[in-house]
Coordinates of C-alpha atoms in Angstrom, one line a residue:
Chain A
M1 CA -24.3 15.6 93.2
D2 CA -26.5 18.5 92.3
A3 CA -25.4 21.8 90.7
Q4 CA -25.6 23.7 94.0
T5 CA -23.4 21.4 95.9
V6 CA -20.9 21.3 93.1
T7 CA -20.7 25.1 93.0
A8 CA -20.1 25.2 96.8
D9 CA -17.3 22.6 96.6
A10 CA -15.7 24.5 93.7
H11 CA -15.8 27.7 95.7
A12 CA -14.0 25.9 98.5
L13 CA -11.5 24.7 96.0
G14 CA -10.9 28.1 94.6
G15 CA -9.9 29.2 98.1
A16 CA -7.1 26.6 97.8
G17 CA -5.4 24.1 100.1
G18 CA -5.9 24.6 103.8
S19 CA -6.1 20.8 104.1
A20 CA -3.1 18.9 105.5
A21 CA -3.5 16.0 103.0
A22 CA -1.3 15.9 99.9
P23 CA -2.7 18.2 97.2
T24 CA -4.7 16.5 94.5
F25 CA -3.6 16.8 90.9
L26 CA -6.4 19.4 90.3
E27 CA -5.1 21.4 93.3
Q28 CA -1.6 21.2 92.0
L29 CA -2.7 22.5 88.6
I30 CA -4.6 25.4 90.2
E31 CA -1.7 26.2 92.6
A32 CA 0.7 26.3 89.6
G33 CA -1.7 28.6 87.8
L34 CA -2.1 26.2 84.9
L35 CA -5.9 25.9 85.5
I36 CA -7.9 28.8 86.9
P37 CA -11.0 28.0 88.9
S38 CA -14.2 29.7 87.9
G39 CA -16.4 28.7 90.8
V40 CA -18.0 25.9 88.8
L41 CA -16.5 22.4 88.7
G42 CA -15.2 21.4 85.3
L43 CA -15.0 25.0 84.1
Y44 CA -11.5 26.5 84.1
G45 CA -9.5 29.2 82.6
R46 CA -6.2 28.1 81.0
S47 CA -2.8 29.8 81.5
E48 CA -0.5 30.7 78.6
T49 CA 1.6 27.6 79.4
F50 CA -1.4 25.3 79.3
E51 CA -2.6 26.8 76.0
A52 CA 0.9 26.6 74.5
I53 CA 0.8 22.8 75.2
A54 CA -2.7 22.5 73.8
E55 CA -1.8 24.4 70.7
S56 CA 1.3 22.3 70.1
L57 CA -0.9 19.2 70.4
N58 CA -3.3 20.6 67.9
R59 CA -0.5 21.1 65.5
M60 CA 0.8 17.6 66.2
V61 CA -2.6 16.1 65.3
K62 CA -2.7 18.1 62.1
R63 CA 0.7 16.8 61.2
L64 CA -0.2 13.2 62.0
G65 CA -3.0 13.4 59.5
E66 CA -1.2 15.5 56.9
D67 CA -1.3 12.7 54.2
H68 CA -5.1 12.8 54.3
H69 CA -5.1 16.2 52.6
A70 CA -8.3 16.6 54.6
E71 CA -10.8 19.5 54.2
T72 CA -10.4 21.6 57.3
L73 CA -13.7 23.0 58.8
R74 CA -14.1 25.0 62.0
F75 CA -17.4 25.3 63.8
P76 CA -18.4 27.5 66.7
P77 CA -19.2 25.4 69.9
A78 CA -22.9 25.0 69.1
I79 CA -25.2 23.5 66.4
G80 CA -28.8 24.0 65.4
Q81 CA -31.5 22.2 67.4
H82 CA -32.8 20.5 64.2
D83 CA -29.5 18.9 63.4
F84 CA -29.0 18.1 67.1
E85 CA -32.3 16.3 67.2
T86 CA -31.5 14.4 64.0
S87 CA -28.3 13.1 65.5
E88 CA -30.2 11.1 68.1
Y89 CA -27.8 12.2 70.8
L90 CA -30.8 12.5 73.1
K91 CA -31.5 8.8 72.9
S92 CA -28.1 7.9 74.3
F93 CA -26.9 10.9 76.4
P94 CA -29.8 13.2 77.3
Q95 CA -28.1 14.1 80.6
L96 CA -24.9 15.4 78.9
A97 CA -26.4 17.8 76.4
G98 CA -26.7 21.5 76.9
T99 CA -29.4 23.7 75.3
I100 CA -29.0 27.4 75.1
H101 CA -31.9 29.5 76.6
S102 CA -32.5 33.3 76.5
F103 CA -34.8 35.9 78.0
C104 CA -37.5 36.7 75.5
G105 CA -39.7 38.9 77.7
D106 CA -40.6 42.6 77.8
D107 CA -40.0 45.5 80.2
R108 CA -42.3 44.0 82.8
G109 CA -40.6 40.5 82.5
H110 CA -37.2 42.3 82.8
R111 CA -38.3 44.0 86.1
R112 CA -39.4 40.6 87.4
L113 CA -36.1 39.0 86.4
L114 CA -34.1 41.7 88.2
A115 CA -36.3 41.5 91.3
R116 CA -35.7 37.7 91.5
L117 CA -31.9 38.4 91.1
E118 CA -32.1 41.0 93.8
D119 CA -33.8 38.6 96.2
K120 CA -31.3 35.8 95.3
E121 CA -34.1 33.7 93.8
D122 CA -34.0 31.7 90.6
W123 CA -34.4 34.2 87.7
T124 CA -34.3 31.6 84.9
D125 CA -38.0 30.8 84.6
Q126 CA -38.4 33.2 81.7
Q127 CA -35.5 31.8 79.7
Q128 CA -36.8 30.3 76.5
P129 CA -35.0 27.7 74.3
T130 CA -33.2 29.5 71.4
G131 CA -33.0 26.6 68.9
V132 CA -29.2 26.4 69.5
V133 CA -27.6 23.4 71.3
L134 CA -24.0 23.2 72.5
T135 CA -21.8 20.8 70.4
P136 CA -21.6 17.4 72.1
A137 CA -18.7 16.1 70.0
A138 CA -16.6 18.0 67.4
C139 CA -17.8 15.9 64.5
Y140 CA -21.5 16.4 64.9
P141 CA -21.7 19.6 62.7
V142 CA -19.9 17.8 59.9
Y143 CA -22.5 15.2 58.9
P144 CA -25.4 17.5 57.8
V145 CA -22.9 19.7 55.9
I146 CA -21.5 16.8 54.0
A147 CA -25.1 15.4 53.4
R148 CA -26.2 18.7 51.9
R149 CA -23.4 18.6 49.3
G150 CA -24.8 15.4 47.6
P151 CA -23.1 12.1 47.0
L152 CA -19.5 11.5 48.1
P153 CA -16.6 11.2 45.6
P154 CA -15.5 7.6 45.1
E155 CA -12.5 7.9 47.4
G156 CA -14.8 9.1 50.3
K157 CA -14.1 12.2 52.3
I158 CA -11.9 13.1 55.2
I159 CA -12.6 16.2 57.3
N160 CA -10.5 17.8 60.0
V161 CA -12.5 19.5 62.8
M162 CA -11.6 21.0 66.2
S163 CA -13.9 22.8 68.6
Y164 CA -15.0 23.3 72.1
C165 CA -17.6 20.7 73.2
Y166 CA -20.0 20.8 76.1
R167 CA -21.0 18.0 78.4
H168 CA -23.0 18.5 81.6
E169 CA -20.9 16.4 84.0
P170 CA -19.5 18.6 86.8
S171 CA -16.6 16.6 88.3
L172 CA -13.6 17.1 90.6
E173 CA -11.5 15.2 88.1
P174 CA -9.6 17.8 86.0
T175 CA -9.9 15.4 83.0
R176 CA -13.7 15.7 83.1
M177 CA -14.4 19.3 82.1
Q178 CA -17.8 20.7 81.1
L179 CA -16.1 22.6 78.2
F180 CA -13.2 21.0 76.4
R181 CA -11.7 20.7 73.0
Q182 CA -11.8 17.7 70.7
H183 CA -9.7 17.6 67.6
E184 CA -10.9 15.0 65.1
F185 CA -10.5 13.5 61.7
V186 CA -13.8 12.3 60.3
C187 CA -13.9 9.7 57.6
I188 CA -17.1 9.2 55.4
G189 CA -17.2 6.5 52.8
S190 CA -17.6 2.7 52.5
P191 CA -17.3 0.3 55.4
E192 CA -13.8 -0.8 54.1
Q193 CA -12.6 2.8 54.0
I194 CA -13.7 3.6 57.5
I195 CA -12.3 0.4 59.0
A196 CA -8.9 0.9 57.2
F197 CA -8.9 4.6 58.4
R198 CA -9.6 3.6 62.0
E199 CA -7.0 0.8 62.0
M200 CA -4.4 3.2 60.7
W201 CA -5.2 5.8 63.3
M202 CA -5.1 3.3 66.2
G203 CA -1.5 2.7 65.1
R204 CA -0.7 6.4 64.7
G205 CA -2.3 7.3 67.9
Q206 CA -0.3 4.7 69.9
A207 CA 2.9 5.8 68.2
A208 CA 2.3 9.4 69.0
V209 CA 1.6 8.7 72.7
Q210 CA 4.7 6.6 72.9
A211 CA 6.7 9.4 71.3
L212 CA 5.2 11.7 74.0
G213 CA 6.6 9.4 76.7
L214 CA 3.3 8.5 78.1
P215 CA 2.0 5.1 79.4
M216 CA -1.1 3.8 77.7
E217 CA -3.4 1.0 77.0
L218 CA -6.0 0.5 74.2
D219 CA -9.4 -0.9 75.1
V220 CA -13.0 -1.0 73.9
A221 CA -14.9 1.9 75.3
N222 CA -17.4 2.1 78.1
D223 CA -19.7 5.0 77.3
P224 CA -22.2 6.3 79.9
F225 CA -25.4 5.5 77.9
F226 CA -28.4 6.8 79.8
G227 CA -30.8 4.7 81.9
R228 CA -31.7 1.0 82.0
G229 CA -32.0 0.8 78.2
G230 CA -28.6 2.3 77.9
K231 CA -26.9 -0.8 79.3
I232 CA -28.0 -2.8 76.3
V233 CA -26.6 -0.2 73.9
A234 CA -23.4 -0.1 75.8
D235 CA -23.0 -3.9 75.8
S236 CA -23.7 -3.9 72.0
Q237 CA -21.1 -1.2 71.4
R238 CA -18.5 -3.2 73.3
E239 CA -19.5 -6.5 71.6
L240 CA -19.3 -5.0 68.1
K241 CA -16.0 -3.2 69.0
L242 CA -17.4 0.1 67.6
K243 CA -15.3 2.3 69.8
F244 CA -11.8 1.9 71.0
E245 CA -10.1 4.3 73.5
L246 CA -6.5 5.1 74.1
L247 CA -6.3 5.3 77.9
I248 CA -3.7 7.1 79.9
P249 CA -3.5 7.2 83.7
V250 CA -3.9 10.8 84.7
N251 CA -6.0 11.2 87.9
D252 CA -5.1 10.3 91.4
G253 CA -6.3 6.8 92.4
L254 CA -8.8 6.4 89.6
G255 CA -8.8 4.3 86.4
P256 CA -7.1 5.6 83.3
T257 CA -8.6 8.4 81.2
A258 CA -9.6 8.1 77.5
C259 CA -7.4 10.6 75.7
M260 CA -8.2 9.5 72.2
S261 CA -11.0 7.5 70.7
F262 CA -11.3 5.5 67.5
N263 CA -14.9 5.2 66.4
Y264 CA -16.8 3.3 63.7
H265 CA -20.4 4.5 63.6
M266 CA -21.4 2.0 60.8
D267 CA -24.3 3.6 58.8
H268 CA -25.8 5.4 61.9
F269 CA -25.0 9.0 60.8
G270 CA -25.1 8.2 57.1
A271 CA -28.7 6.9 57.4
L272 CA -29.8 9.7 59.7
W273 CA -28.7 12.4 57.3
D274 CA -29.0 10.4 54.1
I275 CA -25.3 10.7 53.2
R276 CA -24.7 8.8 49.9
T277 CA -21.6 7.2 48.6
A278 CA -20.6 7.6 44.9
D279 CA -22.4 4.4 44.0
G280 CA -25.6 5.5 45.7
G281 CA -25.3 3.4 48.9
T282 CA -25.7 4.8 52.4
A283 CA -22.3 6.1 53.6
H284 CA -20.6 4.7 56.7
T285 CA -18.7 7.0 59.0
G286 CA -16.0 6.9 61.6
C287 CA -13.8 9.3 63.4
V288 CA -10.6 9.6 65.5
G289 CA -10.8 12.1 68.3
F290 CA -8.1 13.6 70.3
G291 CA -9.0 15.1 73.7
I292 CA -6.8 18.2 73.7
E293 CA -7.3 19.1 77.4
R294 CA -6.9 15.4 78.5
L295 CA -3.6 15.0 76.5
T296 CA -2.3 18.3 77.9
L297 CA -3.1 17.0 81.4
A298 CA -1.5 13.7 80.8
L299 CA 1.7 15.4 79.7
L300 CA 1.6 17.6 82.8
K301 CA 1.0 14.6 85.1
H302 CA 3.8 12.4 83.7
H303 CA 6.5 15.0 82.8
G304 CA 5.8 17.6 85.5
L305 CA 4.1 21.0 85.6
D306 CA 7.0 22.9 83.9
P307 CA 7.2 22.1 80.2
A308 CA 10.6 23.7 80.0
R309 CA 11.9 20.7 82.0
W310 CA 10.2 18.0 80.0
P311 CA 12.4 15.4 78.2
Q312 CA 13.9 16.7 75.0
S313 CA 12.2 13.9 73.0
V314 CA 8.8 14.9 74.2
R315 CA 9.4 18.6 73.4
D316 CA 10.7 17.6 69.9
T317 CA 7.5 15.5 69.3
L318 CA 5.4 18.5 70.2
G319 CA 7.7 21.2 68.9
G320 CA 7.5 21.0 65.1
Q321 CA 5.4 23.7 63.3
Chain B
M1 CA -38.5 38.0 64.6
D2 CA -39.1 34.8 66.5
A3 CA -36.7 31.8 66.5
Q4 CA -39.0 29.7 64.3
T5 CA -39.2 32.2 61.6
V6 CA -35.5 32.8 61.7
T7 CA -34.8 29.0 61.4
A8 CA -37.2 28.8 58.4
D9 CA -35.5 31.7 56.7
A10 CA -32.1 30.2 57.3
H11 CA -33.2 26.9 55.8
A12 CA -34.3 28.8 52.7
L13 CA -30.9 30.5 52.7
G14 CA -29.0 27.2 53.0
G15 CA -30.8 26.2 49.8
A16 CA -29.0 29.2 48.1
G17 CA -29.9 31.7 45.4
G18 CA -32.9 30.8 43.3
S19 CA -33.8 34.6 43.4
A20 CA -33.1 36.8 40.4
A21 CA -31.8 39.7 42.6
A22 CA -28.1 40.2 43.0
P23 CA -26.8 37.9 45.7
T24 CA -26.3 39.4 49.2
F25 CA -22.9 39.4 50.8
L26 CA -24.0 36.5 53.0
E27 CA -25.1 34.5 49.9
Q28 CA -21.8 35.2 48.3
L29 CA -19.9 34.0 51.4
I30 CA -22.0 30.8 51.5
E31 CA -21.6 30.3 47.7
A32 CA -17.9 30.7 48.0
G33 CA -17.8 28.1 50.8
L34 CA -16.3 30.7 53.3
L35 CA -19.3 30.4 55.6
I36 CA -21.3 27.2 55.9
P37 CA -25.0 27.5 56.9
S38 CA -26.2 25.5 59.9
G39 CA -30.0 26.0 59.5
V40 CA -29.8 28.7 62.2
L41 CA -29.2 32.4 61.4
G42 CA -26.0 33.7 62.8
L43 CA -24.5 30.2 63.3
Y44 CA -22.0 29.2 60.6
G45 CA -19.2 26.9 60.0
R46 CA -16.0 28.4 58.8
S47 CA -13.8 27.2 55.9
E48 CA -10.1 26.7 56.1
T49 CA -9.6 30.0 54.2
F50 CA -11.9 31.9 56.6
E51 CA -10.1 30.5 59.6
A52 CA -6.7 31.3 58.1
I53 CA -7.7 35.0 57.9
A54 CA -9.1 34.9 61.4
E55 CA -6.0 33.3 62.8
S56 CA -3.7 35.8 61.0
L57 CA -5.9 38.6 62.6
N58 CA -5.4 37.0 66.0
R59 CA -1.7 37.0 65.5
M60 CA -1.8 40.6 64.3
V61 CA -3.7 41.7 67.5
K62 CA -1.1 39.9 69.7
R63 CA 1.7 41.7 67.8
L64 CA 0.0 45.0 68.2
G65 CA 0.0 44.6 71.9
E66 CA 3.4 43.0 72.3
D67 CA 4.9 45.8 74.3
H68 CA 2.3 45.3 77.0
H69 CA 4.0 42.0 78.0
A70 CA 0.4 41.1 78.9
E71 CA -0.6 37.9 80.8
T72 CA -2.3 35.6 78.3
L73 CA -5.4 33.8 79.6
R74 CA -7.8 31.6 77.7
F75 CA -11.3 30.8 78.8
P76 CA -13.8 28.3 77.4
P77 CA -16.9 30.1 76.0
A78 CA -18.9 30.0 79.3
I79 CA -18.7 31.4 82.8
G80 CA -20.2 30.5 86.1
Q81 CA -23.7 31.8 86.8
H82 CA -22.6 33.5 90.1
D83 CA -19.9 35.5 88.2
F84 CA -22.4 36.2 85.4
E85 CA -24.9 37.6 87.9
T86 CA -22.3 39.7 89.6
S87 CA -21.4 41.3 86.3
E88 CA -24.8 43.0 86.1
Y89 CA -25.1 42.0 82.4
L90 CA -28.7 41.1 83.0
K91 CA -29.5 44.8 83.9
S92 CA -28.4 46.0 80.5
F93 CA -28.7 43.1 78.0
P94 CA -31.0 40.3 79.3
Q95 CA -32.2 39.6 75.8
L96 CA -28.6 38.7 74.6
A97 CA -27.5 36.3 77.3
G98 CA -27.6 32.5 76.9
T99 CA -27.9 30.2 79.8
I100 CA -27.1 26.5 79.5
H101 CA -29.7 24.0 80.5
S102 CA -29.6 20.2 80.8
F103 CA -31.9 17.2 81.3
C104 CA -31.8 16.2 84.9
G105 CA -34.6 13.6 84.9
D106 CA -34.8 9.8 85.3
D107 CA -35.8 7.0 83.0
R108 CA -39.4 8.0 83.0
G109 CA -38.5 11.6 82.2
H110 CA -36.3 10.3 79.4
R111 CA -39.1 8.3 77.9
R112 CA -41.3 11.5 78.0
L113 CA -38.5 13.5 76.3
L114 CA -38.2 10.9 73.5
A115 CA -41.9 10.7 73.0
R116 CA -42.1 14.5 72.6
L117 CA -39.3 14.4 70.2
E118 CA -41.0 11.6 68.2
D119 CA -44.2 13.7 68.0
K120 CA -42.2 16.8 67.0
E121 CA -43.3 18.6 70.1
D122 CA -41.1 20.8 72.4
W123 CA -39.0 18.4 74.5
T124 CA -37.1 21.1 76.4
D125 CA -39.5 21.5 79.4
Q126 CA -37.4 19.2 81.6
Q127 CA -34.2 21.1 80.9
Q128 CA -32.9 22.6 84.1
P129 CA -30.4 25.5 84.4
T130 CA -26.9 24.1 84.9
G131 CA -25.3 27.1 86.6
V132 CA -23.2 27.9 83.5
V133 CA -23.8 30.9 81.2
L134 CA -22.3 31.5 77.8
T135 CA -19.6 34.2 77.8
P136 CA -21.2 37.5 76.7
A137 CA -17.9 39.3 76.1
A138 CA -14.3 37.9 76.2
C139 CA -13.2 40.0 79.1
Y140 CA -16.0 38.9 81.5
P141 CA -14.1 35.9 83.0
V142 CA -11.1 38.1 83.7
Y143 CA -12.4 40.4 86.4
P144 CA -13.2 37.8 89.1
V145 CA -9.9 36.0 88.5
I146 CA -7.9 39.2 89.0
A147 CA -10.1 40.1 92.0
R148 CA -9.3 36.8 93.7
R149 CA -5.6 37.5 93.4
G150 CA -5.7 40.5 95.8
P151 CA -4.5 44.1 95.2
L152 CA -2.9 45.0 91.8
P153 CA 0.7 45.9 91.4
P154 CA 1.4 49.7 91.2
E155 CA 1.7 49.5 87.4
G156 CA -1.7 47.9 87.1
K157 CA -2.4 44.8 85.0
I158 CA -2.9 44.1 81.3
I159 CA -4.5 40.8 80.2
N160 CA -4.9 39.3 76.8
V161 CA -8.0 37.2 76.2
M162 CA -9.7 35.6 73.2
S163 CA -12.8 33.4 73.2
Y164 CA -16.0 32.6 71.5
C165 CA -18.8 34.8 72.8
Y166 CA -22.6 34.2 72.6
R167 CA -25.3 36.7 71.9
H168 CA -28.9 35.8 71.1
E169 CA -29.5 38.0 68.2
P170 CA -30.3 35.9 65.1
S171 CA -29.8 38.1 62.0
L172 CA -29.4 37.9 58.2
E173 CA -26.3 40.2 58.5
P174 CA -23.2 38.0 58.5
T175 CA -21.6 40.5 60.8
R176 CA -24.1 39.7 63.5
M177 CA -23.4 36.1 64.5
Q178 CA -24.8 34.3 67.6
L179 CA -21.3 32.8 68.3
F180 CA -18.2 34.8 67.4
R181 CA -14.7 35.5 68.7
Q182 CA -13.5 38.6 70.5
H183 CA -9.8 39.2 71.0
E184 CA -9.2 41.7 73.8
F185 CA -6.6 43.5 75.8
V186 CA -8.0 44.3 79.3
C187 CA -6.4 47.0 81.4
I188 CA -7.0 47.2 85.1
G189 CA -5.6 50.0 87.2
S190 CA -6.0 53.7 87.9
P191 CA -8.3 56.0 85.8
E192 CA -5.2 57.6 84.3
Q193 CA -3.8 54.2 83.3
I194 CA -7.0 53.2 81.6
I195 CA -7.5 56.4 79.8
A196 CA -3.9 56.4 78.4
F197 CA -4.3 52.7 77.4
R198 CA -7.5 53.4 75.6
E199 CA -6.1 56.5 73.8
M200 CA -3.1 54.5 72.6
W201 CA -5.3 51.7 71.3
M202 CA -7.6 54.0 69.4
G203 CA -4.5 55.2 67.5
R204 CA -3.2 51.6 67.1
G205 CA -6.5 50.3 66.0
Q206 CA -6.9 53.0 63.3
A207 CA -3.4 52.5 62.1
A208 CA -3.9 48.7 61.8
V209 CA -7.2 49.2 59.8
Q210 CA -5.5 51.7 57.5
A211 CA -2.7 49.2 56.9
L212 CA -5.3 46.6 56.1
G213 CA -6.6 48.9 53.4
L214 CA -10.1 49.3 54.9
P215 CA -12.3 52.4 55.1
M216 CA -13.3 53.4 58.7
E217 CA -14.7 55.9 61.0
L218 CA -14.4 56.3 64.8
D219 CA -17.5 57.1 66.7
V220 CA -19.1 56.9 70.2
A221 CA -21.0 53.6 70.5
N222 CA -24.7 53.0 70.4
D223 CA -25.3 49.8 72.5
P224 CA -28.7 48.1 72.5
F225 CA -29.4 48.5 76.2
F226 CA -32.7 46.8 77.0
G227 CA -36.1 48.4 77.4
R228 CA -37.2 51.9 78.3
G229 CA -34.7 52.3 81.1
G230 CA -32.0 51.3 78.7
K231 CA -32.4 54.5 76.7
I232 CA -31.1 56.5 79.7
V233 CA -28.1 54.2 80.1
A234 CA -27.3 54.4 76.4
D235 CA -27.6 58.3 76.5
S236 CA -25.3 58.4 79.5
Q237 CA -22.8 56.0 77.9
R238 CA -22.6 58.3 74.8
E239 CA -22.4 61.5 76.9
L240 CA -19.6 60.2 79.0
K241 CA -17.8 58.8 75.9
L242 CA -17.3 55.5 77.7
K243 CA -17.2 53.5 74.5
F244 CA -15.8 54.3 71.1
E245 CA -16.2 52.0 68.1
L246 CA -14.2 51.6 65.0
L247 CA -16.8 51.2 62.2
I248 CA -16.2 49.7 58.8
P249 CA -18.9 49.4 56.1
V250 CA -19.4 45.6 55.6
N251 CA -23.1 44.8 55.0
D252 CA -25.1 45.7 51.9
G253 CA -27.1 48.9 52.3
L254 CA -26.7 49.1 56.1
G255 CA -24.8 51.4 58.3
P256 CA -21.2 50.5 59.1
T257 CA -20.2 47.7 61.5
A258 CA -18.3 48.0 64.8
C259 CA -15.2 45.9 64.3
M260 CA -13.3 47.2 67.3
S261 CA -14.3 48.8 70.5
F262 CA -12.4 50.9 73.0
N263 CA -14.1 50.8 76.4
Y264 CA -13.7 52.6 79.7
H265 CA -15.8 51.0 82.4
M266 CA -14.8 53.5 85.1
D267 CA -15.0 51.6 88.4
H268 CA -18.0 49.5 87.4
F269 CA -16.3 46.1 87.3
G270 CA -13.7 47.1 89.9
A271 CA -16.5 47.9 92.4
L272 CA -18.6 44.8 91.6
W273 CA -15.7 42.4 92.2
D274 CA -13.9 44.6 94.7
I275 CA -10.7 44.8 92.6
R276 CA -8.2 47.0 94.5
T277 CA -5.3 49.0 93.3
A278 CA -1.9 48.9 95.0
D279 CA -2.8 52.0 97.2
G280 CA -6.1 50.3 98.2
G281 CA -8.5 52.3 96.0
T282 CA -11.2 50.6 93.8
A283 CA -9.6 49.7 90.4
H284 CA -10.9 51.2 87.2
T285 CA -11.0 49.0 84.1
G286 CA -11.0 49.3 80.3
C287 CA -10.6 47.1 77.3
V288 CA -10.0 47.1 73.6
G289 CA -11.9 44.4 71.7
F290 CA -11.3 43.2 68.2
G291 CA -14.2 41.4 66.5
I292 CA -12.4 38.6 64.7
E293 CA -15.2 37.5 62.5
R294 CA -16.2 41.1 61.7
L295 CA -12.7 42.1 60.7
T296 CA -12.4 38.9 58.6
L297 CA -15.7 39.8 56.8
A298 CA -14.5 43.4 56.3
L299 CA -11.4 42.1 54.6
L300 CA -13.4 39.7 52.4
K301 CA -15.9 42.5 51.5
H302 CA -13.3 45.1 50.5
H303 CA -10.5 43.0 49.0
G304 CA -12.6 40.1 47.5
L305 CA -13.4 36.6 48.5
D306 CA -9.9 35.2 47.5
P307 CA -7.2 36.2 49.9
A308 CA -4.5 35.1 47.4
R309 CA -5.5 38.1 45.3
W310 CA -5.6 40.7 48.1
P311 CA -3.1 43.6 47.8
Q312 CA 0.4 42.7 48.8
S313 CA 0.4 45.4 51.5
V314 CA -2.7 43.8 53.2
R315 CA -1.2 40.4 53.1
D316 CA 2.1 41.7 54.5
T317 CA 0.1 43.4 57.4
L318 CA -1.6 40.1 58.2
G319 CA 1.3 37.8 57.3
G320 CA 3.9 38.1 60.1
Q321 CA 4.2 35.3 62.6

């Protein structure tokens, strides 16, 4: 599906349900005002109610990891191109990344730009890369920062991050947004530390989703690695069980949606950025990620579009400060 | 200053103060861990302390506008290209906008991309515009949403928005970030409603800054409209007093920084999106915007880098829930 088609579809969507068929979950969310269409698939405004749920999930995630006494860092939704290149994201998911481009011309170039715009032609040919790339996953800015600090303490390091992330995958599924929030705990240390961290979070994640009254299953992940070579990487990821996902059915008539993931990167990021453990070895890393929009949507799907009418146990789980 | 130079400077900066001169405010912020360099000027991570101040400012802004009973909307940090074009931002500030581009090639294109990357050449030539543009100001997504709803109620409409915004202006001034948050109240209605709204907020804004113990002045704005034609627009903006700014000295040896702005757009956005008042006229719009990072930096500059040691009156002003 190309960008033009998608935009046209989304405009139709924004016009809302003239069709006789039962409204899709996305149409219900838009009709209830929870998501606000923007004319682009996967790009939505959020109502106050939607945001209140998202914020209570963010607080819940922080509470779940309170015993880590993690360092909290917050990054804007972009990283430097140099760090992005180092991450090797382009090897696996070139199609999902978003680079930021700006007009760098003069008065004459500006007149050309405006003339194109006036004639409804493409005006982006003068846009130049700015050296800034949208954050593909909330933990990506963390690794270079930790690397620059020098060797880790013996107990390793746990960081809490949360940010908007970008992925270029326009979709009619509300769970597949182009801009969405990931809330993560990132663990950097020895293989044993990462594996214990991940094991613990798989338990905590499942307990939290149970307390939220949602159906789930845990499975090894199936990431969309790019191209023919990507299939081999995907097979290896599954074989080595490097990534587990907590899946919840959310969308109409489709497979369940990964709402949390539990990742062991082995020494991938540690080697790329030369992160060292206290004893001088290459650090291993792992992370647990919560998809804030996806969990919000899962709650709305299973408990209804009005949070005031959700089961008390669910509201209690979300409600604490 | 081109992007390469800026990146090199920033790397030097990240390496921190070998120079004998007194550290700049930016160097102090980095040294204290409040801002975390990314290798790109104007792109910083935020520490937990920085974020706690930013969040308390966000709560303060909401409290200040509580009597509006505004509708709260939250948008991700990007808008659709169609809405962006409609806004006419490209007429005034083409140099500041950021368009998002993605790789749309096949396996062969991917191999070419990776070969370029390997050879440290520019790999962005296959990036295609995605139809998504970074939000230039927090209120931009609001106007098309309100327009699509039909005519306004007689009392007009006030919306609360807050989001990351992007502007391509790499700078050594910490107050000039490429990604930063604006918290706004947007008023849509009759000219009288907008002018009264703006007048009231100029008073509220000044009172809030006084309670925060910060020096200030209020002045008409001096926006960087692009090119030779831009000078005329800027002169007209000043003459018509369409935009006031609340300025606070923050950076070393530079003029004061606009930390709030009070804007009257006349019928500019109302006409572009055909927003109608209850009696069928073209709506006028205005907004008050709080620069969350800039206010945070102003507090750190004037009260010191440790919020625990700020005057009690300042902490009380920030502290309420």
